Amino acid sequence: MVDRFFWGSFAWNDTVIYLILIKYSFDIRLMNF
């Protein structure tokens, strides 16, 4: 059960980081243009 919670939180963090990187890249494009 601990492993399931660990991997669940890991996947959640990975998704949040992925979304933040997408927003950051979009902000850079808006700043460049």
Coordinates of C-alpha atoms in Angstrom, one line a residue:
M1 CA 0.0 0.0 0.0
V2 CA 2.9 2.3 0.7
D3 CA 4.3 1.5 -2.8
R4 CA 1.0 2.3 -4.4
F5 CA 0.8 5.7 -2.6
F6 CA 4.5 6.4 -3.5
W7 CA 4.0 5.7 -7.2
G8 CA 0.6 7.6 -7.2
S9 CA 2.2 10.7 -5.7
F10 CA 5.2 10.3 -8.1
A11 CA 2.9 10.2 -11.2
W12 CA 0.9 13.2 -9.8
N13 CA 4.1 15.2 -9.3
D14 CA 5.4 14.2 -12.8
T15 CA 2.1 15.4 -14.4
V16 CA 2.2 18.7 -12.5
I17 CA 5.8 19.3 -13.5
Y18 CA 4.9 18.4 -17.1
L19 CA 2.1 21.0 -17.1
I20 CA 4.3 23.6 -15.5
L21 CA 6.9 23.1 -18.2
I22 CA 4.3 23.4 -21.0
K23 CA 3.0 26.7 -19.5
Y24 CA 6.6 27.9 -19.0
S25 CA 7.5 27.2 -22.7
F26 CA 4.3 29.0 -23.8
D27 CA 5.3 32.0 -21.7
I28 CA 8.7 32.1 -23.3
R29 CA 7.1 32.0 -26.8
L30 CA 4.8 34.9 -25.9
M31 CA 7.8 36.9 -24.5
N32 CA 9.9 36.2 -27.7
F33 CA 7.0 37.3 -29.9

